[in-house]
Amino acid sequence: MRRRFRLMVSGACALVAALVCGVYGQHVRDEAERVRTEALERYGGEVVSLLVAPNGLEAGEVVDRQNVVERDWLADLAPEGAVVGIDAVLGEEVTVPAAAGAPLTELNFRDSEDAIDVPSGRVALSIPVTEDLGLPSSAAEGTTLAAYEVTDSGVSLLAADLTVLRAPGEHASVGSRGAVTLSVSPDSVASILAASAEGSLRLALPADDAEGLGTGAEVVRPEAGAEQEKSAAEAA
């Protein structure tokens, strides 16, 4: 009798454990779906998982599971040729340095014959071309551009000395309409990557004699422009 009772209790416990695991598994799936839905609602587009080098990678380094991680990225803002999944490049040698926090792309694994010549002390960044980016159609290799961040708080200069290393390609990938590869100073990488990921990055083509660009991040607020227009109207 006691043995039969123990078997019944054991069976009941196993059934309860299975039910708990099933409920927990469903909860995890529901939570993951909720997070994904919130991300889609927030960014208004599909999210993909891209391979990122948290600390950057130098030419000659080999990709392994310690120096890269997978991170969610808005598909419409993914760089051209972005690497999806570590298996595609695991054990591959980097030929073009990757900036810290930047998604790895086919650019970082180009053959030496097709590799981009990155100026000393600079970093090559592949920026996805979107409708809002404002990349001039005349921007060819060697063109100097200025980068701005446009937010509800105003407009700030991120860098005034970007150089086009490679103009947008004819084909896009991972939801991108193409990408432009820029030469960027290391101290501007983080701000440009953040603005690109948020969709607030804008590129401009300054004249050779343009003044006032500088290197600072002066903010021009929308209300300031409105006040200037109001003063001009009152003066007239």
PDB file of C-alpha atoms in Angstrom:
ATOM      1  CA  MET A   1       0.000   0.000   0.000  1.00  0.00           C
ATOM      2  CA  ARG A   2       2.750   2.375   0.963  1.00  0.00           C
ATOM      3  CA  ARG A   3       4.663   1.639  -2.244  1.00  0.00           C
ATOM      4  CA  ARG A   4       1.548   2.263  -4.331  1.00  0.00           C
ATOM      5  CA  PHE A   5       0.970   5.521  -2.475  1.00  0.00           C
ATOM      6  CA  ARG A   6       4.577   6.607  -3.077  1.00  0.00           C
ATOM      7  CA  LEU A   7       4.239   5.814  -6.785  1.00  0.00           C
ATOM      8  CA  MET A   8       1.041   7.868  -6.971  1.00  0.00           C
ATOM      9  CA  VAL A   9       2.698  10.794  -5.195  1.00  0.00           C
ATOM     10  CA  SER A  10       5.764  10.561  -7.456  1.00  0.00           C
ATOM     11  CA  GLY A  11       3.578  10.503 -10.563  1.00  0.00           C
ATOM     12  CA  ALA A  12       1.575  13.498  -9.333  1.00  0.00           C
ATOM     13  CA  CYS A  13       4.781  15.438  -8.604  1.00  0.00           C
ATOM     14  CA  ALA A  14       6.143  14.619 -12.063  1.00  0.00           C
ATOM     15  CA  LEU A  15       2.905  15.807 -13.648  1.00  0.00           C
ATOM     16  CA  VAL A  16       2.954  19.046 -11.645  1.00  0.00           C
ATOM     17  CA  ALA A  17       6.620  19.615 -12.581  1.00  0.00           C
ATOM     18  CA  ALA A  18       5.818  19.100 -16.268  1.00  0.00           C
ATOM     19  CA  LEU A  19       2.925  21.540 -16.058  1.00  0.00           C
ATOM     20  CA  VAL A  20       5.098  24.119 -14.279  1.00  0.00           C
ATOM     21  CA  CYS A  21       7.828  23.767 -16.923  1.00  0.00           C
ATOM     22  CA  GLY A  22       5.257  24.128 -19.674  1.00  0.00           C
ATOM     23  CA  VAL A  23       3.750  27.246 -18.090  1.00  0.00           C
ATOM     24  CA  TYR A  24       7.210  28.740 -17.501  1.00  0.00           C
ATOM     25  CA  GLY A  25       8.271  28.003 -21.075  1.00  0.00           C
ATOM     26  CA  GLN A  26       5.137  29.671 -22.408  1.00  0.00           C
ATOM     27  CA  HIS A  27       5.796  32.647 -20.118  1.00  0.00           C
ATOM     28  CA  VAL A  28       9.324  33.007 -21.487  1.00  0.00           C
ATOM     29  CA  ARG A  29       8.046  32.849 -25.066  1.00  0.00           C
ATOM     30  CA  ASP A  30       5.323  35.396 -24.299  1.00  0.00           C
ATOM     31  CA  GLU A  31       7.835  37.720 -22.657  1.00  0.00           C
ATOM     32  CA  ALA A  32      10.223  37.475 -25.612  1.00  0.00           C
ATOM     33  CA  GLU A  33       7.363  38.215 -27.995  1.00  0.00           C
ATOM     34  CA  ARG A  34       6.303  41.178 -25.851  1.00  0.00           C
ATOM     35  CA  VAL A  35       9.816  42.653 -25.912  1.00  0.00           C
ATOM     36  CA  ARG A  36      10.034  42.126 -29.672  1.00  0.00           C
ATOM     37  CA  THR A  37       6.621  43.744 -30.208  1.00  0.00           C
ATOM     38  CA  GLU A  38       7.605  46.749 -28.108  1.00  0.00           C
ATOM     39  CA  ALA A  39      10.819  47.096 -30.120  1.00  0.00           C
ATOM     40  CA  LEU A  40       8.909  46.986 -33.394  1.00  0.00           C
ATOM     41  CA  GLU A  41       6.407  49.570 -32.134  1.00  0.00           C
ATOM     42  CA  ARG A  42       9.179  51.815 -30.870  1.00  0.00           C
ATOM     43  CA  TYR A  43      11.374  51.721 -33.957  1.00  0.00           C
ATOM     44  CA  GLY A  44       8.697  51.096 -36.554  1.00  0.00           C
ATOM     45  CA  GLY A  45      10.571  48.321 -38.332  1.00  0.00           C
ATOM     46  CA  GLU A  46      11.950  44.789 -38.183  1.00  0.00           C
ATOM     47  CA  VAL A  47      14.768  44.014 -35.748  1.00  0.00           C
ATOM     48  CA  VAL A  48      17.655  41.738 -36.737  1.00  0.00           C
ATOM     49  CA  SER A  49      20.512  40.240 -34.731  1.00  0.00           C
ATOM     50  CA  LEU A  50      23.893  41.428 -35.983  1.00  0.00           C
ATOM     51  CA  LEU A  51      27.441  40.517 -35.015  1.00  0.00           C
ATOM     52  CA  VAL A  52      29.173  43.320 -33.065  1.00  0.00           C
ATOM     53  CA  ALA A  53      32.732  43.769 -31.792  1.00  0.00           C
ATOM     54  CA  PRO A  54      32.282  45.376 -28.322  1.00  0.00           C
ATOM     55  CA  ASN A  55      35.962  46.348 -28.021  1.00  0.00           C
ATOM     56  CA  GLY A  56      36.727  46.689 -31.721  1.00  0.00           C
ATOM     57  CA  LEU A  57      38.915  44.472 -33.873  1.00  0.00           C
ATOM     58  CA  GLU A  58      42.254  45.264 -35.479  1.00  0.00           C
ATOM     59  CA  ALA A  59      43.442  44.003 -38.848  1.00  0.00           C
ATOM     60  CA  GLY A  60      44.941  40.544 -38.401  1.00  0.00           C
ATOM     61  CA  GLU A  61      42.739  39.540 -35.470  1.00  0.00           C
ATOM     62  CA  VAL A  62      40.690  36.368 -35.798  1.00  0.00           C
ATOM     63  CA  VAL A  63      36.983  36.303 -34.960  1.00  0.00           C
ATOM     64  CA  ASP A  64      36.072  34.056 -32.036  1.00  0.00           C
ATOM     65  CA  ARG A  65      33.284  33.812 -29.462  1.00  0.00           C
ATOM     66  CA  GLN A  66      35.178  36.040 -27.018  1.00  0.00           C
ATOM     67  CA  ASN A  67      35.673  39.142 -29.169  1.00  0.00           C
ATOM     68  CA  VAL A  68      32.227  39.388 -30.797  1.00  0.00           C
ATOM     69  CA  VAL A  69      28.602  39.262 -29.594  1.00  0.00           C
ATOM     70  CA  GLU A  70      25.172  39.299 -31.212  1.00  0.00           C
ATOM     71  CA  ARG A  71      23.021  42.386 -30.694  1.00  0.00           C
ATOM     72  CA  ASP A  72      19.611  43.462 -31.940  1.00  0.00           C
ATOM     73  CA  TRP A  73      19.659  46.154 -34.643  1.00  0.00           C
ATOM     74  CA  LEU A  74      16.954  47.918 -36.592  1.00  0.00           C
ATOM     75  CA  ALA A  75      16.932  46.241 -40.014  1.00  0.00           C
ATOM     76  CA  ASP A  76      16.391  49.493 -41.927  1.00  0.00           C
ATOM     77  CA  LEU A  77      19.531  50.929 -40.304  1.00  0.00           C
ATOM     78  CA  ALA A  78      21.723  47.837 -40.637  1.00  0.00           C
ATOM     79  CA  PRO A  79      24.961  48.485 -42.573  1.00  0.00           C
ATOM     80  CA  GLU A  80      25.254  47.049 -46.059  1.00  0.00           C
ATOM     81  CA  GLY A  81      26.689  43.556 -45.948  1.00  0.00           C
ATOM     82  CA  ALA A  82      26.137  43.240 -42.188  1.00  0.00           C
ATOM     83  CA  VAL A  83      27.145  39.857 -40.767  1.00  0.00           C
ATOM     84  CA  VAL A  84      24.227  37.851 -39.363  1.00  0.00           C
ATOM     85  CA  GLY A  85      25.343  34.933 -37.188  1.00  0.00           C
ATOM     86  CA  ILE A  86      28.818  34.140 -35.935  1.00  0.00           C
ATOM     87  CA  ASP A  87      29.146  30.889 -37.915  1.00  0.00           C
ATOM     88  CA  ALA A  88      29.560  32.898 -41.133  1.00  0.00           C
ATOM     89  CA  VAL A  89      32.840  34.486 -39.952  1.00  0.00           C
ATOM     90  CA  LEU A  90      34.005  32.324 -37.040  1.00  0.00           C
ATOM     91  CA  GLY A  91      37.759  31.845 -37.411  1.00  0.00           C
ATOM     92  CA  GLU A  92      38.018  34.460 -40.182  1.00  0.00           C
ATOM     93  CA  GLU A  93      40.812  37.035 -40.120  1.00  0.00           C
ATOM     94  CA  VAL A  94      39.845  40.711 -40.066  1.00  0.00           C
ATOM     95  CA  THR A  95      41.429  42.727 -42.900  1.00  0.00           C
ATOM     96  CA  VAL A  96      39.792  46.112 -42.201  1.00  0.00           C
ATOM     97  CA  PRO A  97      39.631  47.259 -38.523  1.00  0.00           C
ATOM     98  CA  ALA A  98      36.190  47.262 -36.885  1.00  0.00           C
ATOM     99  CA  ALA A  99      35.260  50.079 -34.528  1.00  0.00           C
ATOM    100  CA  ALA A 100      34.154  49.281 -30.982  1.00  0.00           C
ATOM    101  CA  GLY A 101      30.398  48.704 -30.900  1.00  0.00           C
ATOM    102  CA  ALA A 102      30.083  48.655 -34.683  1.00  0.00           C
ATOM    103  CA  PRO A 103      28.400  45.762 -36.519  1.00  0.00           C
ATOM    104  CA  LEU A 104      30.779  43.618 -38.547  1.00  0.00           C
ATOM    105  CA  THR A 105      30.246  43.748 -42.297  1.00  0.00           C
ATOM    106  CA  GLU A 106      31.721  42.183 -45.414  1.00  0.00           C
ATOM    107  CA  LEU A 107      33.987  45.244 -45.495  1.00  0.00           C
ATOM    108  CA  ASN A 108      35.930  43.908 -42.494  1.00  0.00           C
ATOM    109  CA  PHE A 109      36.806  40.697 -44.374  1.00  0.00           C
ATOM    110  CA  ARG A 110      37.661  42.000 -47.849  1.00  0.00           C
ATOM    111  CA  ASP A 111      40.574  40.511 -49.724  1.00  0.00           C
ATOM    112  CA  SER A 112      43.703  42.637 -49.700  1.00  0.00           C
ATOM    113  CA  GLU A 113      43.207  43.481 -53.375  1.00  0.00           C
ATOM    114  CA  ASP A 114      39.768  44.936 -52.669  1.00  0.00           C
ATOM    115  CA  ALA A 115      40.462  46.326 -49.200  1.00  0.00           C
ATOM    116  CA  ILE A 116      39.810  49.990 -48.494  1.00  0.00           C
ATOM    117  CA  ASP A 117      42.851  52.105 -47.686  1.00  0.00           C
ATOM    118  CA  VAL A 118      41.992  53.597 -44.292  1.00  0.00           C
ATOM    119  CA  PRO A 119      44.078  56.681 -43.405  1.00  0.00           C
ATOM    120  CA  SER A 120      46.393  56.325 -40.417  1.00  0.00           C
ATOM    121  CA  GLY A 121      44.704  57.153 -37.128  1.00  0.00           C
ATOM    122  CA  ARG A 122      41.207  56.874 -38.605  1.00  0.00           C
ATOM    123  CA  VAL A 123      38.406  54.287 -38.521  1.00  0.00           C
ATOM    124  CA  ALA A 124      36.300  53.067 -41.466  1.00  0.00           C
ATOM    125  CA  LEU A 125      32.567  53.074 -40.701  1.00  0.00           C
ATOM    126  CA  SER A 126      29.877  51.675 -42.994  1.00  0.00           C
ATOM    127  CA  ILE A 127      26.739  53.801 -42.566  1.00  0.00           C
ATOM    128  CA  PRO A 128      23.402  52.653 -44.041  1.00  0.00           C
ATOM    129  CA  VAL A 129      21.886  55.097 -46.522  1.00  0.00           C
ATOM    130  CA  THR A 130      18.308  56.009 -45.658  1.00  0.00           C
ATOM    131  CA  GLU A 131      15.940  58.651 -47.003  1.00  0.00           C
ATOM    132  CA  ASP A 132      16.597  60.859 -43.968  1.00  0.00           C
ATOM    133  CA  LEU A 133      20.390  60.594 -44.023  1.00  0.00           C
ATOM    134  CA  GLY A 134      20.675  63.398 -46.574  1.00  0.00           C
ATOM    135  CA  LEU A 135      23.737  61.971 -48.317  1.00  0.00           C
ATOM    136  CA  PRO A 136      24.441  64.184 -51.349  1.00  0.00           C
ATOM    137  CA  SER A 137      24.171  62.289 -54.617  1.00  0.00           C
ATOM    138  CA  SER A 138      27.493  63.813 -55.694  1.00  0.00           C
ATOM    139  CA  ALA A 139      29.353  62.318 -52.720  1.00  0.00           C
ATOM    140  CA  ALA A 140      32.100  60.228 -54.296  1.00  0.00           C
ATOM    141  CA  GLU A 141      35.325  58.759 -52.993  1.00  0.00           C
ATOM    142  CA  GLY A 142      37.421  61.503 -51.373  1.00  0.00           C
ATOM    143  CA  THR A 143      34.466  63.830 -50.686  1.00  0.00           C
ATOM    144  CA  THR A 144      34.549  65.591 -47.304  1.00  0.00           C
ATOM    145  CA  LEU A 145      31.280  65.580 -45.345  1.00  0.00           C
ATOM    146  CA  ALA A 146      29.979  66.974 -42.077  1.00  0.00           C
ATOM    147  CA  ALA A 147      27.854  64.889 -39.704  1.00  0.00           C
ATOM    148  CA  TYR A 148      25.014  66.316 -37.623  1.00  0.00           C
ATOM    149  CA  GLU A 149      22.596  64.852 -35.094  1.00  0.00           C
ATOM    150  CA  VAL A 150      19.016  66.098 -35.437  1.00  0.00           C
ATOM    151  CA  THR A 151      16.715  65.591 -32.432  1.00  0.00           C
ATOM    152  CA  ASP A 152      13.726  67.290 -30.845  1.00  0.00           C
ATOM    153  CA  SER A 153      16.198  69.279 -28.724  1.00  0.00           C
ATOM    154  CA  GLY A 154      17.985  70.730 -31.722  1.00  0.00           C
ATOM    155  CA  VAL A 155      20.869  70.118 -34.117  1.00  0.00           C
ATOM    156  CA  SER A 156      24.428  69.372 -33.029  1.00  0.00           C
ATOM    157  CA  LEU A 157      27.615  68.966 -35.035  1.00  0.00           C
ATOM    158  CA  LEU A 158      29.171  65.531 -34.537  1.00  0.00           C
ATOM    159  CA  ALA A 159      32.118  65.767 -36.943  1.00  0.00           C
ATOM    160  CA  ALA A 160      33.201  68.114 -39.719  1.00  0.00           C
ATOM    161  CA  ASP A 161      35.980  66.019 -41.248  1.00  0.00           C
ATOM    162  CA  LEU A 162      34.402  62.816 -42.542  1.00  0.00           C
ATOM    163  CA  THR A 163      35.840  61.497 -45.804  1.00  0.00           C
ATOM    164  CA  VAL A 164      34.035  59.157 -48.184  1.00  0.00           C
ATOM    165  CA  LEU A 165      36.112  56.011 -48.655  1.00  0.00           C
ATOM    166  CA  ARG A 166      33.487  54.210 -50.716  1.00  0.00           C
ATOM    167  CA  ALA A 167      30.240  55.530 -52.170  1.00  0.00           C
ATOM    168  CA  PRO A 168      26.988  53.569 -51.740  1.00  0.00           C
ATOM    169  CA  GLY A 169      26.887  50.267 -53.612  1.00  0.00           C
ATOM    170  CA  GLU A 170      24.284  49.342 -56.165  1.00  0.00           C
ATOM    171  CA  HIS A 171      22.823  46.564 -54.006  1.00  0.00           C
ATOM    172  CA  ALA A 172      21.491  46.677 -50.479  1.00  0.00           C
ATOM    173  CA  SER A 173      21.245  43.998 -47.840  1.00  0.00           C
ATOM    174  CA  VAL A 174      19.531  43.252 -44.513  1.00  0.00           C
ATOM    175  CA  GLY A 175      16.859  45.858 -45.200  1.00  0.00           C
ATOM    176  CA  SER A 176      19.360  48.560 -46.160  1.00  0.00           C
ATOM    177  CA  ARG A 177      19.206  50.755 -49.256  1.00  0.00           C
ATOM    178  CA  GLY A 178      22.968  50.648 -49.528  1.00  0.00           C
ATOM    179  CA  ALA A 179      25.765  52.066 -47.424  1.00  0.00           C
ATOM    180  CA  VAL A 180      28.474  54.701 -47.536  1.00  0.00           C
ATOM    181  CA  THR A 181      31.874  53.940 -46.013  1.00  0.00           C
ATOM    182  CA  LEU A 182      33.391  56.888 -44.185  1.00  0.00           C
ATOM    183  CA  SER A 183      36.739  57.710 -42.653  1.00  0.00           C
ATOM    184  CA  VAL A 184      36.025  58.827 -39.070  1.00  0.00           C
ATOM    185  CA  SER A 185      38.202  59.963 -36.189  1.00  0.00           C
ATOM    186  CA  PRO A 186      38.133  57.480 -33.265  1.00  0.00           C
ATOM    187  CA  ASP A 187      36.597  60.009 -30.864  1.00  0.00           C
ATOM    188  CA  SER A 188      33.609  60.521 -33.186  1.00  0.00           C
ATOM    189  CA  VAL A 189      32.799  56.837 -33.750  1.00  0.00           C
ATOM    190  CA  ALA A 190      30.486  56.364 -30.755  1.00  0.00           C
ATOM    191  CA  SER A 191      28.359  59.460 -31.398  1.00  0.00           C
ATOM    192  CA  ILE A 192      28.014  58.735 -35.133  1.00  0.00           C
ATOM    193  CA  LEU A 193      27.091  55.096 -34.514  1.00  0.00           C
ATOM    194  CA  ALA A 194      24.511  56.108 -31.911  1.00  0.00           C
ATOM    195  CA  ALA A 195      22.954  58.740 -34.181  1.00  0.00           C
ATOM    196  CA  SER A 196      22.866  56.273 -37.082  1.00  0.00           C
ATOM    197  CA  ALA A 197      21.201  53.598 -34.953  1.00  0.00           C
ATOM    198  CA  GLU A 198      18.582  56.106 -33.752  1.00  0.00           C
ATOM    199  CA  GLY A 199      17.956  57.476 -37.232  1.00  0.00           C
ATOM    200  CA  SER A 200      18.983  60.996 -36.198  1.00  0.00           C
ATOM    201  CA  LEU A 201      22.200  61.167 -38.248  1.00  0.00           C
ATOM    202  CA  ARG A 202      22.374  63.661 -41.122  1.00  0.00           C
ATOM    203  CA  LEU A 203      25.244  64.175 -43.576  1.00  0.00           C
ATOM    204  CA  ALA A 204      25.977  67.466 -45.310  1.00  0.00           C
ATOM    205  CA  LEU A 205      28.387  68.540 -48.043  1.00  0.00           C
ATOM    206  CA  PRO A 206      30.119  71.786 -46.964  1.00  0.00           C
ATOM    207  CA  ALA A 207      31.841  74.142 -49.397  1.00  0.00           C
ATOM    208  CA  ASP A 208      35.620  74.292 -49.283  1.00  0.00           C
ATOM    209  CA  ASP A 209      35.445  77.764 -47.715  1.00  0.00           C
ATOM    210  CA  ALA A 210      32.548  77.026 -45.335  1.00  0.00           C
ATOM    211  CA  GLU A 211      33.047  78.669 -41.952  1.00  0.00           C
ATOM    212  CA  GLY A 212      31.708  77.865 -38.516  1.00  0.00           C
ATOM    213  CA  LEU A 213      31.937  74.073 -38.735  1.00  0.00           C
ATOM    214  CA  GLY A 214      34.773  73.674 -36.275  1.00  0.00           C
ATOM    215  CA  THR A 215      35.072  70.565 -34.135  1.00  0.00           C
ATOM    216  CA  GLY A 216      32.701  71.403 -31.300  1.00  0.00           C
ATOM    217  CA  ALA A 217      29.184  70.090 -30.825  1.00  0.00           C
ATOM    218  CA  GLU A 218      27.309  73.390 -30.761  1.00  0.00           C
ATOM    219  CA  VAL A 219      23.572  72.878 -30.478  1.00  0.00           C
ATOM    220  CA  VAL A 220      21.123  74.934 -32.528  1.00  0.00           C
ATOM    221  CA  ARG A 221      17.702  74.651 -30.917  1.00  0.00           C
ATOM    222  CA  PRO A 222      14.475  74.994 -32.944  1.00  0.00           C
ATOM    223  CA  GLU A 223      13.123  77.687 -30.631  1.00  0.00           C
ATOM    224  CA  ALA A 224      16.261  79.744 -31.212  1.00  0.00           C
ATOM    225  CA  GLY A 225      15.549  79.807 -34.933  1.00  0.00           C
ATOM    226  CA  ALA A 226      11.960  80.821 -34.278  1.00  0.00           C
ATOM    227  CA  GLU A 227      13.071  83.691 -32.041  1.00  0.00           C
ATOM    228  CA  GLN A 228      15.486  84.909 -34.716  1.00  0.00           C
ATOM    229  CA  GLU A 229      12.702  84.895 -37.319  1.00  0.00           C
ATOM    230  CA  LYS A 230      10.402  86.760 -34.935  1.00  0.00           C
ATOM    231  CA  SER A 231      13.062  89.414 -34.232  1.00  0.00           C
ATOM    232  CA  ALA A 232      13.706  89.849 -37.941  1.00  0.00           C
ATOM    233  CA  ALA A 233       9.982  90.264 -38.583  1.00  0.00           C
ATOM    234  CA  GLU A 234       9.621  92.858 -35.819  1.00  0.00           C
ATOM    235  CA  ALA A 235      12.640  94.770 -37.121  1.00  0.00           C
ATOM    236  CA  ALA A 236      11.131  94.847 -40.601  1.00  0.00           C
TER     237      ALA A 236
END
